[in-house]
Coordinates of C-alpha atoms in Angstrom, one line a residue:
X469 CA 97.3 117.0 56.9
X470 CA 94.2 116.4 59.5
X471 CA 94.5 116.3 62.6
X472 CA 92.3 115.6 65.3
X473 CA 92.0 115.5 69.2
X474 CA 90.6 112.5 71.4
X475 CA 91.8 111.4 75.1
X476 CA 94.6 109.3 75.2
X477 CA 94.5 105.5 76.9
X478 CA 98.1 104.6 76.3
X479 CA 101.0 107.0 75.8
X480 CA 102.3 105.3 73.1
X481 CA 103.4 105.7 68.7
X482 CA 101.4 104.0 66.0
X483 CA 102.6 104.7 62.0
X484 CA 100.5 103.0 59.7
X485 CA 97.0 102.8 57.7
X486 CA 94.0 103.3 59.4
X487 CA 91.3 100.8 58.9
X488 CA 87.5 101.5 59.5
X489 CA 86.1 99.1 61.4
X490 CA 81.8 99.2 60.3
X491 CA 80.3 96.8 62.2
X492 CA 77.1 94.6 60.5
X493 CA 73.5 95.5 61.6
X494 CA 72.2 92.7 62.7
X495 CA 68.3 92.5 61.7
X496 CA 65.9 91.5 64.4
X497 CA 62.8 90.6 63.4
X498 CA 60.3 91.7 66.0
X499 CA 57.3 89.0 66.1
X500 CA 57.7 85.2 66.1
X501 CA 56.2 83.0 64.0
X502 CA 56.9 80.0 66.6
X503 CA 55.9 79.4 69.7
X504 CA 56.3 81.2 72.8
X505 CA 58.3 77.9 74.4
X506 CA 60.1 77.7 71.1
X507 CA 61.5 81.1 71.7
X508 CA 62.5 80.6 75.2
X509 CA 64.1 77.3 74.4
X510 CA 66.0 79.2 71.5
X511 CA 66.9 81.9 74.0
X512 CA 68.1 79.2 76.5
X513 CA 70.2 77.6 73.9
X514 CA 72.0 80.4 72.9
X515 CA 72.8 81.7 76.6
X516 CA 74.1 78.9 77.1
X517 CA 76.4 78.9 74.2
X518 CA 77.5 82.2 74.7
X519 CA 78.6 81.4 77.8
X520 CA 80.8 78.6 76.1
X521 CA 82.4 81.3 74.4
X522 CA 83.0 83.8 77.2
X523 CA 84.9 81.4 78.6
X524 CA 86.9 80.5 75.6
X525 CA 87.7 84.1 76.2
X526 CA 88.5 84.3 79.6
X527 CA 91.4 81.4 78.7
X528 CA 92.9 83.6 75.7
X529 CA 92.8 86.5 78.0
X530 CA 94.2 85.0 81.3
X531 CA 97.4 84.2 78.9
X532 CA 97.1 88.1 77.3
X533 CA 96.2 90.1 80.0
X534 CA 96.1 88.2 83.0
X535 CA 93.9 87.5 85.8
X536 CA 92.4 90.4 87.2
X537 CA 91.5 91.2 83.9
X538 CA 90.3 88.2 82.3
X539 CA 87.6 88.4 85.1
X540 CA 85.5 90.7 83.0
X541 CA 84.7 87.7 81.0
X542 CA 83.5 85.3 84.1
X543 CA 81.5 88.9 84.9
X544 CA 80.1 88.7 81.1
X545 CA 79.4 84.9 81.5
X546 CA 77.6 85.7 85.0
X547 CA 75.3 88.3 83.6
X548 CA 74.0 85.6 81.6
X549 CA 72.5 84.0 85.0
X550 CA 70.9 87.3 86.1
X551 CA 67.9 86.8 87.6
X552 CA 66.3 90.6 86.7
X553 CA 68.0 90.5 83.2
X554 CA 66.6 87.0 82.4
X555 CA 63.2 87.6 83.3
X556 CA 63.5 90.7 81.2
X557 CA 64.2 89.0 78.2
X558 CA 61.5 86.3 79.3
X559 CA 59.0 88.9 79.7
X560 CA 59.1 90.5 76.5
X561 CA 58.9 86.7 74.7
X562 CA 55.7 86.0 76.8
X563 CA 53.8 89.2 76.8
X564 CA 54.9 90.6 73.1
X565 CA 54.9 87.3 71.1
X566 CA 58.4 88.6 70.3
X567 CA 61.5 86.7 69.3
X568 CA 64.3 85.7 71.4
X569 CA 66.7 88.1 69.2
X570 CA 64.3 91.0 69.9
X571 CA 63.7 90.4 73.3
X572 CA 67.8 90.3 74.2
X573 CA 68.4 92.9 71.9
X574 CA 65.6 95.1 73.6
X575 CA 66.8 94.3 76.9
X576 CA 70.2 94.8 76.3
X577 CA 69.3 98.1 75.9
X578 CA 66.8 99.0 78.7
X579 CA 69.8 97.2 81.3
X580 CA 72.7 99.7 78.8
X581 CA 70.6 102.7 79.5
X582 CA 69.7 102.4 82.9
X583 CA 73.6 101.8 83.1
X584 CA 74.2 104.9 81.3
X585 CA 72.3 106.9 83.2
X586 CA 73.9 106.6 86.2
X587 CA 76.1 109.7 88.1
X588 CA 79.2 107.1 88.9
X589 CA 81.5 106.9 86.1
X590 CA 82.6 103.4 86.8
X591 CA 78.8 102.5 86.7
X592 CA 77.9 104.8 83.4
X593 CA 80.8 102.4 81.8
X594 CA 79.3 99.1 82.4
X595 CA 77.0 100.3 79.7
X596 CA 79.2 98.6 77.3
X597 CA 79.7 95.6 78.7
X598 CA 75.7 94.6 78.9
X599 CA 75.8 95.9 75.3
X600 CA 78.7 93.1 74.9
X601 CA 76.8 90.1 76.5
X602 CA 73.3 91.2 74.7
X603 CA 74.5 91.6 70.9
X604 CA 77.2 88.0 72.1
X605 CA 74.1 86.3 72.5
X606 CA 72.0 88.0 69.6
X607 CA 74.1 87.1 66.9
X608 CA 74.3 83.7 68.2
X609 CA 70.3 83.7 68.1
X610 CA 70.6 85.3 63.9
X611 CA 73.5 83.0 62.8
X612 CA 75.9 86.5 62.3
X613 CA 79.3 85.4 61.7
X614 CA 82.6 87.6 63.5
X615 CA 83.9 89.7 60.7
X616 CA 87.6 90.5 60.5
X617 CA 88.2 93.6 61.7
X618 CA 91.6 94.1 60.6
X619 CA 92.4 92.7 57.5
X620 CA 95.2 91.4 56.0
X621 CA 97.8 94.5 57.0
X622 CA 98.4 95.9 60.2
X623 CA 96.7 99.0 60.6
X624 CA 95.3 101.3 63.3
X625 CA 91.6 100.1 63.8
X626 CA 89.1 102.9 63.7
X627 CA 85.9 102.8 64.9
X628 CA 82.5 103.7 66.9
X629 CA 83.8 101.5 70.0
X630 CA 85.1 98.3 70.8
X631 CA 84.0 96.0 73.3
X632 CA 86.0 94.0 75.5
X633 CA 85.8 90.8 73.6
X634 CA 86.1 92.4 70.3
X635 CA 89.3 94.1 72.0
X636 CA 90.7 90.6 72.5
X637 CA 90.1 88.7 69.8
X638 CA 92.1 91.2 67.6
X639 CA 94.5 89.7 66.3
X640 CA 97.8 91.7 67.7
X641 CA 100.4 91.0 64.9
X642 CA 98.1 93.5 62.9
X643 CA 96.9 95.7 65.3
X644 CA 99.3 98.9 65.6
X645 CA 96.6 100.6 67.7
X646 CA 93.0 101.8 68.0
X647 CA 91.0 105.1 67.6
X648 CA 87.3 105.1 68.7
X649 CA 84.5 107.8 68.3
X650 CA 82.4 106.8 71.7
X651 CA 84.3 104.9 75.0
X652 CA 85.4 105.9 78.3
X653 CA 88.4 105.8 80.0
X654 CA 86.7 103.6 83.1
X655 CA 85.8 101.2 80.6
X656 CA 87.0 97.4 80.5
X657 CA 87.9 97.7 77.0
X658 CA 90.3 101.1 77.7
X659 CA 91.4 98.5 81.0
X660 CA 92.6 95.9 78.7
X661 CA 94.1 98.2 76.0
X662 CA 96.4 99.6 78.4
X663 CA 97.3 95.9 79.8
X664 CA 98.0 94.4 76.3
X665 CA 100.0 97.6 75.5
X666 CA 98.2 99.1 72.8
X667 CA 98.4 102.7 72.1
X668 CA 94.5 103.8 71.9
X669 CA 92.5 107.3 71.6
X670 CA 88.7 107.5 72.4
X671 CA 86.8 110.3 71.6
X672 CA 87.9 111.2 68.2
X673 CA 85.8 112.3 65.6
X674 CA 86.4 110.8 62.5
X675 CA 85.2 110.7 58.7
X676 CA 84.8 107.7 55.9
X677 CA 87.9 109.3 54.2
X678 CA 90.2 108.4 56.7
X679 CA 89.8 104.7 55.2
X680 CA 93.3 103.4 53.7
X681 CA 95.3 106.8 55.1
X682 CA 98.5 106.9 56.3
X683 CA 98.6 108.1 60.3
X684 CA 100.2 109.0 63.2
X685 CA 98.4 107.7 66.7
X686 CA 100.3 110.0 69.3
X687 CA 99.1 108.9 72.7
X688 CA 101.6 111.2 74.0
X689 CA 99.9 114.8 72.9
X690 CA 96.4 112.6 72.5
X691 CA 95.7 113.1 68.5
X692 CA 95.9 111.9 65.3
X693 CA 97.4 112.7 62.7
X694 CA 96.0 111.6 58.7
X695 CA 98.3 112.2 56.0
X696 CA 100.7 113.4 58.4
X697 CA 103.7 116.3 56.6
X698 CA 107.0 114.6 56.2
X699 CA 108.6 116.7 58.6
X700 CA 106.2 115.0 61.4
X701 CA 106.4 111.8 60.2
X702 CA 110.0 111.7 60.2
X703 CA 109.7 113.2 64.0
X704 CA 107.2 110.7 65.0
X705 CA 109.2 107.6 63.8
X706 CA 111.9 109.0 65.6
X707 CA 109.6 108.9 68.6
X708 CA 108.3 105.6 67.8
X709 CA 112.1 104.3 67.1
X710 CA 113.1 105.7 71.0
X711 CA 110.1 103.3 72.1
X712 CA 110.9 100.2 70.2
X713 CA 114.3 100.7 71.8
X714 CA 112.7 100.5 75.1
X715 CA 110.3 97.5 74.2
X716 CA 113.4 96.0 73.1
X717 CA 114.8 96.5 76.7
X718 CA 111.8 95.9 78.2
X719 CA 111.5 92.0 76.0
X720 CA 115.3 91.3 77.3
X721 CA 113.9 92.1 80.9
X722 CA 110.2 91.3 81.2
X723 CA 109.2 88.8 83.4
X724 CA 112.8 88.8 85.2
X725 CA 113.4 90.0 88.7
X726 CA 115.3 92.6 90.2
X727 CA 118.3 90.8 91.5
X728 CA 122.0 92.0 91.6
X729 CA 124.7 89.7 90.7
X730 CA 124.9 88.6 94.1
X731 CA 121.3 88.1 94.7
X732 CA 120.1 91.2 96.3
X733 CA 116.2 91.4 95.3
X734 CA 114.6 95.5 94.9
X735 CA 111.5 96.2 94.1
X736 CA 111.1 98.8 91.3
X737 CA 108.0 100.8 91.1
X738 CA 107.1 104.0 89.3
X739 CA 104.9 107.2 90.6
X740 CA 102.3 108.4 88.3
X741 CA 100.3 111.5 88.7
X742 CA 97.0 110.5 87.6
X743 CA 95.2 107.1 86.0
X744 CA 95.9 108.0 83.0
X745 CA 100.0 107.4 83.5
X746 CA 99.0 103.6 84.3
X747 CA 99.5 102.4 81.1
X748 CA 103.4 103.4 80.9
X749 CA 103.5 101.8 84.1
X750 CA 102.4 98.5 82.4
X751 CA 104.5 99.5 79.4
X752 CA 107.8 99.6 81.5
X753 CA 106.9 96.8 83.5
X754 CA 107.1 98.2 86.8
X755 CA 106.6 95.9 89.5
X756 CA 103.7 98.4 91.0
X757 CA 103.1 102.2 91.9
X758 CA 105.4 103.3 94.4
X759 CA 103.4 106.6 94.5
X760 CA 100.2 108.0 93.1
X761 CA 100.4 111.5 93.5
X762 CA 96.5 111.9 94.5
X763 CA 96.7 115.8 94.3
X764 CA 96.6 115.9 90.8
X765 CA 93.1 114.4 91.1
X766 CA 92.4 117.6 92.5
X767 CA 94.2 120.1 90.6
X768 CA 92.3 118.8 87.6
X769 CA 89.0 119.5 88.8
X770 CA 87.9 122.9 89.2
X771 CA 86.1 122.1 92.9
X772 CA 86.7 119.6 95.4
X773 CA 86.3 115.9 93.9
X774 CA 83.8 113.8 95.4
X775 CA 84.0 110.1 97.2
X776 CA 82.6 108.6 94.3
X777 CA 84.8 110.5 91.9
X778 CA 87.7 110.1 93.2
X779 CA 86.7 105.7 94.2
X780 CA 85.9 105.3 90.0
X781 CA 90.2 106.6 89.4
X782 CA 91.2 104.8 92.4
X783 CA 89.4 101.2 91.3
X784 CA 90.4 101.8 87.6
X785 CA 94.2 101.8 88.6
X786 CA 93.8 99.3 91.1
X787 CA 92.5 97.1 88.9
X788 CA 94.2 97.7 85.7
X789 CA 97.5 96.8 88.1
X790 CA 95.9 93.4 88.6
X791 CA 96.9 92.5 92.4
X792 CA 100.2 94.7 92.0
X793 CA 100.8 97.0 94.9
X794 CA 99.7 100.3 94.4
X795 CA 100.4 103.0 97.3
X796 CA 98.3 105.8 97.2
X797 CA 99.9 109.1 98.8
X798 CA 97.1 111.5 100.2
X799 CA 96.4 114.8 99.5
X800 CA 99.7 116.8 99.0
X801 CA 98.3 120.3 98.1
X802 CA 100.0 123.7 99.3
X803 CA 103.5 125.1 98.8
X804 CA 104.2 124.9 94.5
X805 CA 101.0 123.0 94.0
X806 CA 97.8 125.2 94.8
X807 CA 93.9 125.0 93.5
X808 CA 92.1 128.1 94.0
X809 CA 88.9 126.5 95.5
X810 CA 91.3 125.7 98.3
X811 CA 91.0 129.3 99.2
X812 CA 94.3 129.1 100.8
X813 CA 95.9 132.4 102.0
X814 CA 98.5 133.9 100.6
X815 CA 102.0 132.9 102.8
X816 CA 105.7 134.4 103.0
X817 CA 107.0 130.8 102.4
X818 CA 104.5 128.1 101.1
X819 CA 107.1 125.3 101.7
X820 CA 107.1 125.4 105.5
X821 CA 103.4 126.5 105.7
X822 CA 99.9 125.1 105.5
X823 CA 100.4 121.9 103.3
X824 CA 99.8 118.1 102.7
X825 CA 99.0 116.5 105.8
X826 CA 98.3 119.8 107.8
X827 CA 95.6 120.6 105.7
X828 CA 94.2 116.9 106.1
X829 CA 93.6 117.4 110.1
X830 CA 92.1 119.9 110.1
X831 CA 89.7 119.9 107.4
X832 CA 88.7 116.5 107.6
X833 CA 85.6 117.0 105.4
X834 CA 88.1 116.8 102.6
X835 CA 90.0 113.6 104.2
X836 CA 87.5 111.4 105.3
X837 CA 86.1 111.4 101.4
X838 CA 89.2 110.7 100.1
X839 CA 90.1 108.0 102.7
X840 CA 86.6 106.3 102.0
X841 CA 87.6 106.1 98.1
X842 CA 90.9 104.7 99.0
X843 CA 89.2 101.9 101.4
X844 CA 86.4 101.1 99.2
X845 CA 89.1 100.6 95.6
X846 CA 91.3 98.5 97.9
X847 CA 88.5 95.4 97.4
X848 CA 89.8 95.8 93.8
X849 CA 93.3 95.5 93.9
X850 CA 96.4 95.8 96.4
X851 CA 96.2 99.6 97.7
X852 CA 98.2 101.2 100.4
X853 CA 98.2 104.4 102.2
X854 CA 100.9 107.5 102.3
X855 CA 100.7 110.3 104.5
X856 CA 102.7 112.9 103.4
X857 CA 104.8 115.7 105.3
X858 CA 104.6 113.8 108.6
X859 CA 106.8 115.2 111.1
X860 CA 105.5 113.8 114.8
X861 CA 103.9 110.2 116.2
X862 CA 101.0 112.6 117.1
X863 CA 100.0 113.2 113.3
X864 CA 100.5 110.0 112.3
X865 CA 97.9 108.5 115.3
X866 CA 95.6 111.3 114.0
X867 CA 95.5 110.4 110.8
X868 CA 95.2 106.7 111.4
X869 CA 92.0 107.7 114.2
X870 CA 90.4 109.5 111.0
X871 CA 91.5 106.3 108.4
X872 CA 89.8 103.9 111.2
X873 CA 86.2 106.5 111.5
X874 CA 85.8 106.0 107.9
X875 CA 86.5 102.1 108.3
X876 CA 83.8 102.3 110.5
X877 CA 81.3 103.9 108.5
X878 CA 81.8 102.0 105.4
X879 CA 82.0 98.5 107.4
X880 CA 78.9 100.0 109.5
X881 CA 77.3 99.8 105.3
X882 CA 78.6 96.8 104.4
X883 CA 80.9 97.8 101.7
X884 CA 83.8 95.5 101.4
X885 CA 87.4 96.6 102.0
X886 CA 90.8 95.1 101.5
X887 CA 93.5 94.9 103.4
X888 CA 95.5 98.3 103.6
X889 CA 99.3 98.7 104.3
X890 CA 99.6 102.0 106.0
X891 CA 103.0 104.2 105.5
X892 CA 104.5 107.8 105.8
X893 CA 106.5 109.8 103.6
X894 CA 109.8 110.6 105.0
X895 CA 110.8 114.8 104.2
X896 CA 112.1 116.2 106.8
X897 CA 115.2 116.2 109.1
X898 CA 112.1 116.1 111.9
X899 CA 111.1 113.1 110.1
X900 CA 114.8 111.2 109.8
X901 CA 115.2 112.0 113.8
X902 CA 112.2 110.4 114.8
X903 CA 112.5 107.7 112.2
X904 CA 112.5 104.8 115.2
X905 CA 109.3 106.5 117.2
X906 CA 107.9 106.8 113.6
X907 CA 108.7 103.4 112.2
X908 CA 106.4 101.9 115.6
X909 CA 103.7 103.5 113.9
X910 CA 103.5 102.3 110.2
X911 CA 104.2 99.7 107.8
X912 CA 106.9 101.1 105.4
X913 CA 108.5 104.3 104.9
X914 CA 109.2 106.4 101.3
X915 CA 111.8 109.0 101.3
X916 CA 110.7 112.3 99.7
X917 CA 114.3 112.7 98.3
X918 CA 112.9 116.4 96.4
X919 CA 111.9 117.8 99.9
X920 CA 114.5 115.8 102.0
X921 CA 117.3 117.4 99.9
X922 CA 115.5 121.1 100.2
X923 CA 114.9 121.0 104.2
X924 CA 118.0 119.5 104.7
X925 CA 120.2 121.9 103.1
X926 CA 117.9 124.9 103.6
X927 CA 117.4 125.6 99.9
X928 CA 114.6 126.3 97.8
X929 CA 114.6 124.1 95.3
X930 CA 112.3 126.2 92.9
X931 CA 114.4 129.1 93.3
X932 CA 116.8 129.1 90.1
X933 CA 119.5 131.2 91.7
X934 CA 120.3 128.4 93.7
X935 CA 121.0 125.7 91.5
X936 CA 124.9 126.1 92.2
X937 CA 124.3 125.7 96.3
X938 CA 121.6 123.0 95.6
X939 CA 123.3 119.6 96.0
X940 CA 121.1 116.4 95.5
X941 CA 124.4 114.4 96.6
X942 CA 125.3 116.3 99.6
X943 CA 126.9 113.9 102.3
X944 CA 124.3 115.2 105.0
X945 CA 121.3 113.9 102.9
X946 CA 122.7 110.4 101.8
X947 CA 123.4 110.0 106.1
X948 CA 119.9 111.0 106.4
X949 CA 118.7 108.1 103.9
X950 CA 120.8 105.9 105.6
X951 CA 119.7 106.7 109.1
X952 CA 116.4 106.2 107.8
X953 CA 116.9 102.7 106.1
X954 CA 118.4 101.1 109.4
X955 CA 115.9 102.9 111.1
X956 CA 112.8 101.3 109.4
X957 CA 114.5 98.1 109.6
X958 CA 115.1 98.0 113.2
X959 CA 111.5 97.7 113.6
X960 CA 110.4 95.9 110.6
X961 CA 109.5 98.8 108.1
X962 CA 110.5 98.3 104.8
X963 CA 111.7 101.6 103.1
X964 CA 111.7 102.9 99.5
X965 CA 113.0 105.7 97.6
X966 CA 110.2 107.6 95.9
X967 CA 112.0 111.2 94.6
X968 CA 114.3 112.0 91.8
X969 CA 117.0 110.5 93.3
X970 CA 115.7 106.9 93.0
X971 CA 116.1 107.7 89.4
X972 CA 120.0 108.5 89.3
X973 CA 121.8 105.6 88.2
X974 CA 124.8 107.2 90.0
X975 CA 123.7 106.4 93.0
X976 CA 121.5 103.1 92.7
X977 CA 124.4 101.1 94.2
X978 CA 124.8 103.4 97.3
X979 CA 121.4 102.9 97.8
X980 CA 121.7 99.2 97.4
X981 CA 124.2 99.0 99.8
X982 CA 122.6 101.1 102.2
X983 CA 119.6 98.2 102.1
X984 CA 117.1 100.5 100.7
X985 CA 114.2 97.9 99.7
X986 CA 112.7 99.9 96.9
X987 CA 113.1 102.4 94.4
X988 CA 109.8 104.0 92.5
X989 CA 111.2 106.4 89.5
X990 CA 109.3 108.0 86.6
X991 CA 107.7 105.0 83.9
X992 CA 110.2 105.6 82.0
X993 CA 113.1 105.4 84.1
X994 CA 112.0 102.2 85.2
X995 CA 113.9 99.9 82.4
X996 CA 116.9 101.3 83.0
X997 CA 117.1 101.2 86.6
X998 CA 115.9 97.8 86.7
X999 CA 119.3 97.2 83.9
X1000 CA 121.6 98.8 86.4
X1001 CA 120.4 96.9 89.4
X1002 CA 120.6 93.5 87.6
X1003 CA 124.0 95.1 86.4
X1004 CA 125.6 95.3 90.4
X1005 CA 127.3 92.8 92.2
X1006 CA 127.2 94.0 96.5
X1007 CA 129.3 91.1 97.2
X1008 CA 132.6 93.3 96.0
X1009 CA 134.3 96.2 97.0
X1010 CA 132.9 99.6 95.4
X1011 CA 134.8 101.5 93.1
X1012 CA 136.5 104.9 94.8

């Protein structure tokens, strides 16, 4: 057995044969033995049917993949208008006597490398997609006909990288996933892998004698496995039958909404932890992420991300969620969750000390970049803002004075915004007591059911002698929820549930009942929850 490491787009199982995908040179001849307007006029001619084609492909991928990111194709057609790349391409015809297929090709990669080049990983990703327009149009200019890249069989595709139209014109009955050599995780093609659902590694070495193997794609642990040992291959389709078990549930409920018996509508979201859980978010069809835990950004990174770092994962998810609402909870480091750059001191208890928002007011070096990355990904997508650990109207007007500075600044640039729906995390009895002050104040409200349930009852929920006293069900933390809920209601706030507690099916009809508005739970507790809910009818009397 081989195996081999890559970084994982989709957390997902493909079993099957791997198929090595060798793409065909195409052969540019440098000079022209027609005339300069005879090249330009060739040029022209295929631009212009390239264009035809992208937006062939934007209608099969508005069907696949939606909207939001179909667009890359009108962005592929639009590069074909460039002023600075045409004249490029122009330019080398005129002055070099060269032909149109040279002169794209060339250009194509000048544009890829100057792409490349760039610090911003968003940016360095684009690479591809200029590759993508540039070889489009070359093999239009050569006569090169699309090969089939997947044969008769399905099969896991292997190969040096994909580009986004090669990603959607794959046919998917045969396509059990895809393993590539080069690729990055901001790039349109990884965007649309995780969209169409397709389990996908980039960065994996790979050899010619893979070719026809038997493999294992595990998203989840982010290798591969060729000529995988029985033992694991009878563990994996175990893994792979627990998922087709929940695409099963997921067929029987996609598309439908969240609606008891009685016609009580919830949204359902899920949290993730980093950009890399978006993909199970798409898998489970959840209607958006109820919270993106932002610290993990930082506890990945072994100093302080910067604006630009943390805009590129902010955008990505954004737009990979395609207009679906994704609420972005700010820095929550401190207490169990701690980065030693942080250089924060030692404390007796962590839990009650310097955490989360705390740390945000006063270091506002560290806030303000993070609050520009937010503002500037919510022009790709529908982003909203979390302040966690709030416990006073004071720290939720000084974090909105600091959210409006860096408005400022960025409008005083000219970079475009979106709208941005501004809420607080509810954790505290503080919180719950002030809920009506508080609810004046924001937008919507998430209950931090983890820390709720510890504060409340005084117990330290990482302390394993405690388990026995620690009660997730205790009458004093449901009345706080509730308190909460008609709270935020009374002046307009909607409220969700964003802790374990969303997740327990137990108590999805108290919560119901109680008129919380939303529930975000763990990808894969999503399905589930969302078969309770359309399991419950309000309108009769719950069982003792």
């Amino acid at each position: 057995m081989q195996v081999a490491t890559g970084k994982s787009i989709l957390n997902g199982v493909a079993i099957g044969p791997l198929r090595i995908y060798r793409k065909e040179e195409t052969q540019t001849a440098v000079s022209s033995t027609l005339t300069v307007a005879e090249e330009l006029a060739r040029f022209d001619s295929a631009r212009v049917k390239a264009q035809e084609q992208l937006g062939a492909l934007y209608e099969k991928a508005l069907d696949e993949v939606g909207e939001e990111n179909a667009a890359i194709f009108e962005i592929h057609e639009m590069m074909l208008d460039d002023d600075d790349y045409l004249d490029a391409v122009k330019s080398i015809i005129e002055t070099q006597g060269a032909t149109a297929e040279y002169a794209v090709a060339t250009t194509g990669e000048n544009f890829a490398a100057a792409f490349a080049d760039m610090e911003d990983a968003y940016m360095k990703a684009r690479a591809t997609d200029i590759k993508d327009v540039s070889s489009r149009v070359v093999n239009i200019l050569s006569g090169a006909t699309e090969g089939n890249a997947l044969g008769d069989e399905p099969s896991i595709l292997v190969a040096d990288d994909l580009t986004p139209s090669e990603t959607v014109q794959l046919d998917k009955s045969k396509l059990l996933g895809f393993i590539t050599r080069y690729g990055s995780s901001n790039s349109h093609t990884a965007i649309l892998a995780r969209t169409m659902n397709i389990p996908a590694l980039i960065g994996v070495e790979y050899d010619d004698s893979w070719d026809g193997k038997l493999a294992v794609l595990d998203g989840y642990n982010h290798c591969v496995y060729v000529d995988p040992a029985p033992e694991l291959l009878t563990t994996m389709e175990e893994k792979r039958k627990e998922d087709l078990k929940q695409e099963a549930l997921l067929q029987g409920l996609k598309k439908k909404p969240n609606v008891t018996l009685d016609g009580k509508e919830i949204k359902v979201y899920a949290n993730i932890g980093n950009a890399s859980d978006v993909g199970l978010v798409l898998q489970n069809d959840a209607g958006g992420i109820g919270l993106f835990r932002s610290e993990f950004i930082y506890l990945d990174s072994q100093d302080f991300p910067t604006e630009d770092e943390q805009f590129a994962i902010y955008k990505r998810v954004a737009e990979t969620m395609a207009g679906k609402k994704v609420i972005i909870r700010t820095l929550d480091i401190g207490a169990d969750k701690q980065a030693s750059y942080f250089n924060l001191d030692k404390e007796e208890n962590p839990a009650l000390g310097y955490r989360a928002i705390r740390i945000c007011l006063t270091r506002k070096d560290i806030f303000k970049a993070q609050l520009r990355a937010i503002l500037r990904a919510s022009a790709y997508g529908t982003v909203s803002i979390m302040f966690p650990m709030i416990i006073s109207v004071r720290e939720i007007r000084d974090a909105k004075d600091i959210l409006e500075e860096c408005r400022r600044e960025l409008r005083e640039k000219g970079v475009p915004m979106g709208e941005v729906e501004i809420g607080i995390m509810i954790e505290t009895p503080a919180a719950v007591m002030l809920a009506d002050e508080l609810a004046e104040e924001v937008e919507f409200f998430s209950l931090g059911t983890n820390d709720l349930t510890q504060y409340t009852l005084a117990i330290d929920r990482q302390n394993p002698k405690l388990d026995a006293f620690y009660d997730a069900h205790h009458p004093a933390v449901l009345r706080m929820i509730r308190q909460t809920v008609e709270a935020g209601h009374r002046h307009g706030c909607w409220v969700g549930i964003c802790g374990e507690l969303g997740a327990d099916l137990t108590l999805t009809e108290t919560f119901l009942r109680m008129g919380v508005d939303e529930l975000s739970v763990s990808p894969p507790a999503v399905l589930p929850l969302r078969k309770k809910i359309r399991s419950l009818d309000l309108s009769k009397e719950p069982e003792a």
